[in-house]
Amino acid sequence: MTNFSDIDQQTDICSLLENTRQFNNNDNTTTLIATNDDKTTQNMYRRTSSTEGTTTNNNNISIPKKYQLSTSCVIVLLSIVLISLGALATMLDSFMFHQKDTNRCRESYMRPLYLKQDGFDSEMTRFAGKYALYLYREKGVDLSEQPTGIPVLFIPGHAGSYKQIRSIAAESSYYYYQNYARNIETWDQGMRNLDFFTVDFNEEFSALHGQSLLEQAEYLNDAIDYILKLYPLSRKWGPQQNKQLPDPTSVIILGHSMGGTVARTMFTLHNYQPGSINTVITLSTPHLLPPAPFDWKISKIYDDIHSFWKRGYEIRHDQRQQQQQQQQQHEQHTTISSVLDANDILKDVTLISIAGGNLDSMICSDSANVGTFLPSNHGFTVFSTAIPGVWTGADHISILSCNQLVKVVSKTLLNIVDARRGSQTKPFEERIKVMEKAFLSGLEDRRGDGSDLDLGEITFHDLKPNQSRFLLPGQRLILDQSDKDGQKGMVFLPVYEGADALAMLTSYPMDKQLGHFDLLLCNKLETHIKGTTRMGCRAVTDSIVVPVPASTSQNIDLSSGNTFMFASITFEEMQGYEFLSVVDRRGNGDFGSGGFLIVEPYDFDTNTRVIEKSMTDIALNGIQIDINPALFSTVRIPAIESSMLAFHMNINNPQCSSVHFSPLLRQSISSMHESKFYVNIADGQQQIDMSVHGRTAFSTASTPIRLHHTYRHQQHRHRDTPIEDNARGLDINIWMDPSCNQPIQLEMTVDWYGSFGRIGFRNGIMLPTFAFIVVMVVWVTQIRCYFSTGIYPHFGQGLVYCLRRTLPIISVILISACVYQGWTDEEAYELLDDTRLFGQWWKRYVPESFSYNKEIKSSMSVIWGDVLAGRTDPFFWWLPMFGLVMSIGVVCALWLITSLFIRICAHMVSLFIRYYPIACYRPKSTTKSIHQQKEQHHHHYSGMGDGGQLWFLPDIYDNDSDRQRMERRIITTLILFSLVATCIPYQFVFLVAFLVHIITCVRSLRKRWIAAPSQELDRNNRYHYLQSILLLFITLLPFNAPILMVWIRNLSVHWFVPFSSDHSVLAIAPFMIYIEMLTNQKLMLPRMLSRIWSWITYCLFYIVVLYAFMYGIKYTHSLYFLSNGLIGWLLLLHFWNSSYGQQLYLSFMDLIYHYSFSKKKS
């Protein structure tokens, strides 16, 4: 693909072979003598310079002391390498085998049938040849092959299959036909079966390529249009009841992994039909950050959809009216209309994000949080460990087949449909209530003022003395198999001043069909029957009772499926009522089952403990606390919000002879609906591995989820603290049998080994970014030495200099920036408003009409959450520095491995030439004219050497003129440019250039081995320089390989349409041209003796380093383009040092001279 130069034409091939043999036979000695032309060139090229007391000449050359590799430096480098590699191995082991939940998912079974929709062809979408649409049918259950129910569209994720919908689709079919199909009442309410459509993306790598993601979104919008057009005809041939239904206008979306991101992207495209999507459920979807930010377009897509969704929900009613008035006045028309469109499109959309937790090793569940752009009344993020009846984590693939979760999702989808409406779903408010009831635990979403309690109709009870019992204030109620006197009666617990709420826990079911108990809010009324007590009550069971996992000696883990029922209600919620009544409906056969019911009043200040410790104090000393015996207690730790730390919790529970249940523990976090239950923690001393998911890097902190009533009650007592700060952090809820009067001891410590894997998983992109920075810093150090002394040190010597001088300065600046970033209260640094550093001098140079609006202000500001490693917990100020040290070790290891690989390749080539010599002959004329020698010297000194295409052949096989070789090079380069612009992505050419440069390095090393003493310095400089460029290629390879994988994948499925985002000639031209030039065996970076050119070069390198530190982790793709620009600058240095550059400079100066002379003359 690339045009390559011939090897050096001054060296006779036979002499080269003879000297190669002699070099291999003699121990590290060479007898090759340079030709007269080479001697002349060397003498003219070399210069004598003195820097820091070091003299450079033709024969006596030494490296400056600061670059020399001493024994101590070697030990330090090897230590850093071993520490870095050991840290990587430790992170991998920690991430794979420590702090992992137990996967308790049960398998799902199905009999799938996929019907391809051939009618969705190229006339309806331009991607018909690339993707395909299928309709799922469960064999033996779905008898019709025509869609007559409610349309649901499944979107697979990165490398996902359209067949992954089979578990949810099969469960939905079975549940519908077993519970609703023959129920006339539900049919009249709009209940219908679900038609699951699924898309075959040919397992495309959508997480790696933004253009593929956009193509999928566009195809899906076309698919929705096609699906909706099927129903007017199919329903006419279906059951009689379907003929009266309206035509569907929307589709329910179910997206897995990157399919959820594609679903959100669909709303932003030109072919989206408003109202065609109103419900989106995503599974393990990275909503906040792309999992692999190596493609510039996928990063832009994430920024665009985040801005679109956030803008759509930020508009308030008064703002909308004001904008409509401005629109009428034709001001800011474009911006306002786009904002209004976003709001109109998303106003009825619900989005539910389900995450699998720490079992998901492909997508960080922190990134599944939708709270940063979605208001809580439009959706939420919930973990599978928090969903009632599921209570288990799921990995990235099994979240689609986990039977416990599949049942909940299938039932919820059926419960939100209403075929009587054109949207095919229930109204917005009803959908949200159904999803909250299904997916949320009920322990964290109460308002606390009673306004959200759904009370039953008022009932009146005339109770005889033997039918009721009134407890005293503070008295505990325990009903079990020994308490037969309380059966079929009512027990009343009063509201009083000494407590704040009532808590209840029972092992009996409390539903309407099988419920043994019922909870009522009651008031004592005036009696009309003598000898009775009249009570007026309203049922409250359905509003406050939630299931929790059963915790007994028989339920050793969460997989048993047994549940307890828990309820809590504050006296503030009971405002207007005097009693909470427990209605006992147990029969005689229920007393031998070992069941129980316990109701106990509790006080927030007594039963809620707040640990006011900093994260540093917790990391160093841990937490020790004693929990007094109570039915329900809470420990809140506001400092624990980060997901990068894992913890060990040791629980010392004293043995009690008679208890109704074993202690039960639940952890939860404030930023998302994440809960984990730990059952049966009663057997002596037990250790729990505990970890949380919280705020991720590069995202704004989402407000806490709707607060539990305990926080709102405490807020009245701590008015100085904002309610969000009062509710942040980790919550630990503990249920204990109050019959045991001994406290539980909790000891919480940081699990550093388990935390190591979580830190690496969440900051993995830091390693390639900082490795690029290290290579850049060392490279500019090598160039500085070369410009000043004429010696280009090898990479290890440059790294030693950086460890002595450059990196300590960088470390101090980096640590200071990280500390300030973590502790400052400012969200951004406003450059134009800074009066301390920059002042307001810039206002003098702008016109008075300059509008200093919000857009300009934001573009000139540094948002602290977007720089460095993101704004997380201030405790992790050391994290970027730790990543830098690891990157130094990894880069040093890469340098050693690369050097060893090149040496092995060079030895293999030497052995091949030695044992299989090429038959050679001498040309007719071995002497060159004086004109040719001058021409050769001119090319060598100018740095514009000729390589040619046939670089791999001996010199004797190429007798073309320089002009012909230049013409071939230009033609080949133009062909490559045309291929990149039409059909080949530039990443492929980058890979080819990388392989070509490896061969160039091998040839350069062989030249260095057989070089004459007069050539030794130039050969060393050139080889070290090529090696630096090779290391740059290695660090940039991860940024280009993913796109290349997508392109190869498209070729495998016979999709040859080029990417619109990866065919920029300018994105590869500097690399391609420079690597082509370096195939010339004498080309070397020109030594710039001018301070201006030298300092410009240094500044450009350090600007790249500064940008990489600030934005390289979030916008990793930008590092490649910055490197491309630097290579372009090196090309400019070559051109400026060539005869063409000198002629251009003289012409420019002559033009200035004539212009000045003519001006003076006039």
Short mmCIF file of N, CA, C and O in Angstrom, two decimals, residues 141-189:
data_model
loop_
_atom_site.label_atom_id
_atom_site.label_comp_id
_atom_site.label_asym_id
_atom_site.label_seq_id
_atom_site.Cartn_x
_atom_site.Cartn_y
_atom_site.Cartn_z
N VAL A 141 -47.31 -21.74 21.79
CA VAL A 141 -48.02 -20.72 22.57
C VAL A 141 -48.56 -19.65 21.64
O VAL A 141 -49.77 -19.37 21.62
N ASP A 142 -47.69 -19.01 20.88
CA ASP A 142 -48.11 -18.00 19.90
C ASP A 142 -48.51 -18.72 18.62
O ASP A 142 -47.65 -19.19 17.85
N LEU A 143 -49.81 -18.84 18.40
CA LEU A 143 -50.30 -19.61 17.27
C LEU A 143 -50.35 -18.80 15.98
O LEU A 143 -50.33 -19.37 14.89
N SER A 144 -50.43 -17.49 16.08
CA SER A 144 -50.51 -16.65 14.89
C SER A 144 -49.14 -16.09 14.55
O SER A 144 -48.37 -15.69 15.43
N GLU A 145 -48.84 -16.10 13.25
CA GLU A 145 -47.58 -15.53 12.79
C GLU A 145 -47.71 -14.05 12.45
O GLU A 145 -46.72 -13.42 12.08
N GLN A 146 -48.90 -13.51 12.59
CA GLN A 146 -49.13 -12.09 12.32
C GLN A 146 -49.14 -11.31 13.64
O GLN A 146 -49.66 -11.78 14.65
N PRO A 147 -48.56 -10.13 13.65
CA PRO A 147 -48.58 -9.32 14.88
C PRO A 147 -49.95 -8.68 15.11
O PRO A 147 -50.41 -7.88 14.30
N THR A 148 -50.59 -9.06 16.21
CA THR A 148 -51.91 -8.51 16.53
C THR A 148 -51.97 -7.93 17.93
O THR A 148 -53.02 -7.46 18.35
N GLY A 149 -50.84 -7.96 18.65
CA GLY A 149 -50.83 -7.49 20.03
C GLY A 149 -50.23 -6.10 20.17
O GLY A 149 -50.54 -5.18 19.41
N ILE A 150 -49.33 -5.97 21.13
CA ILE A 150 -48.66 -4.70 21.43
C ILE A 150 -47.22 -4.79 20.94
O ILE A 150 -46.49 -5.70 21.34
N PRO A 151 -46.77 -3.87 20.08
CA PRO A 151 -45.40 -3.99 19.53
C PRO A 151 -44.34 -3.62 20.56
O PRO A 151 -44.42 -2.60 21.24
N VAL A 152 -43.34 -4.50 20.66
CA VAL A 152 -42.16 -4.27 21.50
C VAL A 152 -40.94 -4.53 20.62
O VAL A 152 -40.88 -5.55 19.92
N LEU A 153 -39.98 -3.62 20.64
CA LEU A 153 -38.79 -3.73 19.80
C LEU A 153 -37.57 -3.93 20.69
O LEU A 153 -37.29 -3.12 21.57
N PHE A 154 -36.85 -5.03 20.46
CA PHE A 154 -35.63 -5.33 21.21
C PHE A 154 -34.41 -4.89 20.41
O PHE A 154 -34.30 -5.17 19.21
N ILE A 155 -33.49 -4.19 21.09
CA ILE A 155 -32.26 -3.69 20.45
C ILE A 155 -31.07 -4.37 21.13
O ILE A 155 -30.79 -4.11 22.30
N PRO A 156 -30.36 -5.25 20.43
CA PRO A 156 -29.17 -5.87 21.03
C PRO A 156 -28.03 -4.88 21.15
O PRO A 156 -28.02 -3.82 20.50
N GLY A 157 -27.05 -5.22 21.95
CA GLY A 157 -25.94 -4.33 22.20
C GLY A 157 -24.71 -4.67 21.39
O GLY A 157 -24.79 -5.27 20.31
N HIS A 158 -23.57 -4.30 21.92
CA HIS A 158 -22.29 -4.53 21.27
C HIS A 158 -22.06 -6.03 21.06
O HIS A 158 -22.06 -6.81 22.01
N ALA A 159 -21.89 -6.42 19.80
CA ALA A 159 -21.69 -7.83 19.43
C ALA A 159 -22.82 -8.72 19.91
O ALA A 159 -22.63 -9.92 20.12
N GLY A 160 -24.01 -8.12 20.08
CA GLY A 160 -25.15 -8.87 20.58
C GLY A 160 -25.94 -9.52 19.47
O GLY A 160 -25.88 -9.12 18.31
N SER A 161 -26.71 -10.54 19.85
CA SER A 161 -27.51 -11.30 18.90
C SER A 161 -28.98 -10.94 19.04
O SER A 161 -29.46 -10.65 20.15
N TYR A 162 -29.69 -10.98 17.93
CA TYR A 162 -31.13 -10.74 17.97
C TYR A 162 -31.87 -11.84 18.72
O TYR A 162 -33.00 -11.67 19.16
N LYS A 163 -31.23 -12.99 18.92
CA LYS A 163 -31.85 -14.10 19.62
C LYS A 163 -31.85 -13.94 21.14
O LYS A 163 -32.44 -14.75 21.84
N GLN A 164 -31.19 -12.91 21.64
CA GLN A 164 -31.13 -12.72 23.09
C GLN A 164 -32.46 -12.31 23.70
O GLN A 164 -32.61 -12.33 24.92
N ILE A 165 -33.44 -11.98 22.90
CA ILE A 165 -34.76 -11.60 23.40
C ILE A 165 -35.58 -12.82 23.80
O ILE A 165 -36.64 -12.69 24.43
N ARG A 166 -35.13 -14.02 23.49
CA ARG A 166 -35.96 -15.21 23.62
C ARG A 166 -36.47 -15.45 25.04
O ARG A 166 -37.60 -15.90 25.23
N SER A 167 -35.66 -15.17 26.06
CA SER A 167 -36.08 -15.43 27.44
C SER A 167 -37.25 -14.54 27.84
O SER A 167 -38.26 -15.01 28.36
N ILE A 168 -37.12 -13.24 27.61
CA ILE A 168 -38.17 -12.30 28.00
C ILE A 168 -39.42 -12.52 27.15
O ILE A 168 -40.55 -12.50 27.66
N ALA A 169 -39.24 -12.75 25.85
CA ALA A 169 -40.40 -12.95 24.98
C ALA A 169 -41.14 -14.22 25.33
O ALA A 169 -42.38 -14.25 25.37
N ALA A 170 -40.43 -15.30 25.61
CA ALA A 170 -41.09 -16.55 25.97
C ALA A 170 -41.83 -16.42 27.29
O ALA A 170 -42.97 -16.88 27.42
N GLU A 171 -41.21 -15.81 28.29
CA GLU A 171 -41.87 -15.64 29.58
C GLU A 171 -43.11 -14.77 29.46
O GLU A 171 -44.14 -15.04 30.10
N SER A 172 -43.05 -13.72 28.64
CA SER A 172 -44.22 -12.87 28.44
C SER A 172 -45.36 -13.64 27.81
O SER A 172 -46.53 -13.47 28.19
N SER A 173 -45.04 -14.48 26.83
CA SER A 173 -46.09 -15.27 26.18
C SER A 173 -46.75 -16.23 27.15
O SER A 173 -47.98 -16.32 27.22
N TYR A 174 -45.95 -16.95 27.91
CA TYR A 174 -46.51 -17.90 28.87
C TYR A 174 -47.35 -17.18 29.93
O TYR A 174 -48.44 -17.63 30.28
N TYR A 175 -46.84 -16.07 30.43
CA TYR A 175 -47.56 -15.36 31.49
C TYR A 175 -48.89 -14.81 30.97
O TYR A 175 -49.91 -14.85 31.67
N TYR A 176 -48.87 -14.30 29.75
CA TYR A 176 -50.10 -13.73 29.20
C TYR A 176 -51.16 -14.81 28.99
O TYR A 176 -52.32 -14.65 29.39
N TYR A 177 -50.80 -15.90 28.35
CA TYR A 177 -51.79 -16.92 28.02
C TYR A 177 -52.22 -17.71 29.25
O TYR A 177 -53.29 -18.32 29.23
N GLN A 178 -51.44 -17.70 30.31
CA GLN A 178 -51.85 -18.39 31.53
C GLN A 178 -52.71 -17.52 32.44
O GLN A 178 -53.49 -18.06 33.24
N ASN A 179 -52.59 -16.19 32.34
CA ASN A 179 -53.27 -15.31 33.29
C ASN A 179 -54.28 -14.35 32.66
O ASN A 179 -55.23 -13.95 33.34
N TYR A 180 -54.07 -13.96 31.41
CA TYR A 180 -54.91 -12.91 30.84
C TYR A 180 -55.68 -13.31 29.60
O TYR A 180 -56.68 -12.68 29.26
N ALA A 181 -55.25 -14.30 28.87
CA ALA A 181 -55.82 -14.57 27.54
C ALA A 181 -57.31 -14.89 27.61
O ALA A 181 -58.07 -14.51 26.71
N ARG A 182 -57.76 -15.57 28.65
CA ARG A 182 -59.17 -15.97 28.76
C ARG A 182 -59.93 -15.13 29.76
O ARG A 182 -61.05 -15.49 30.13
N ASN A 183 -59.35 -14.04 30.18
CA ASN A 183 -60.00 -13.16 31.15
C ASN A 183 -60.67 -12.01 30.38
O ASN A 183 -60.01 -11.13 29.84
N ILE A 184 -62.01 -12.07 30.32
CA ILE A 184 -62.74 -11.06 29.56
C ILE A 184 -62.56 -9.67 30.16
O ILE A 184 -62.47 -8.67 29.44
N GLU A 185 -62.46 -9.61 31.49
CA GLU A 185 -62.32 -8.31 32.15
C GLU A 185 -61.02 -7.62 31.75
O GLU A 185 -61.01 -6.42 31.45
N THR A 186 -59.93 -8.35 31.74
CA THR A 186 -58.65 -7.75 31.34
C THR A 186 -58.63 -7.40 29.86
O THR A 186 -58.02 -6.41 29.46
N TRP A 187 -59.34 -8.17 29.04
CA TRP A 187 -59.43 -7.83 27.63
C TRP A 187 -60.15 -6.50 27.44
O TRP A 187 -59.75 -5.67 26.63
N ASP A 188 -61.20 -6.31 28.19
CA ASP A 188 -61.94 -5.06 28.09
C ASP A 188 -61.11 -3.88 28.59
O ASP A 188 -61.36 -2.73 28.20
N GLN A 189 -60.11 -4.15 29.44
CA GLN A 189 -59.23 -3.09 29.95
C GLN A 189 -58.04 -2.84 29.05
O GLN A 189 -57.17 -2.05 29.39
#
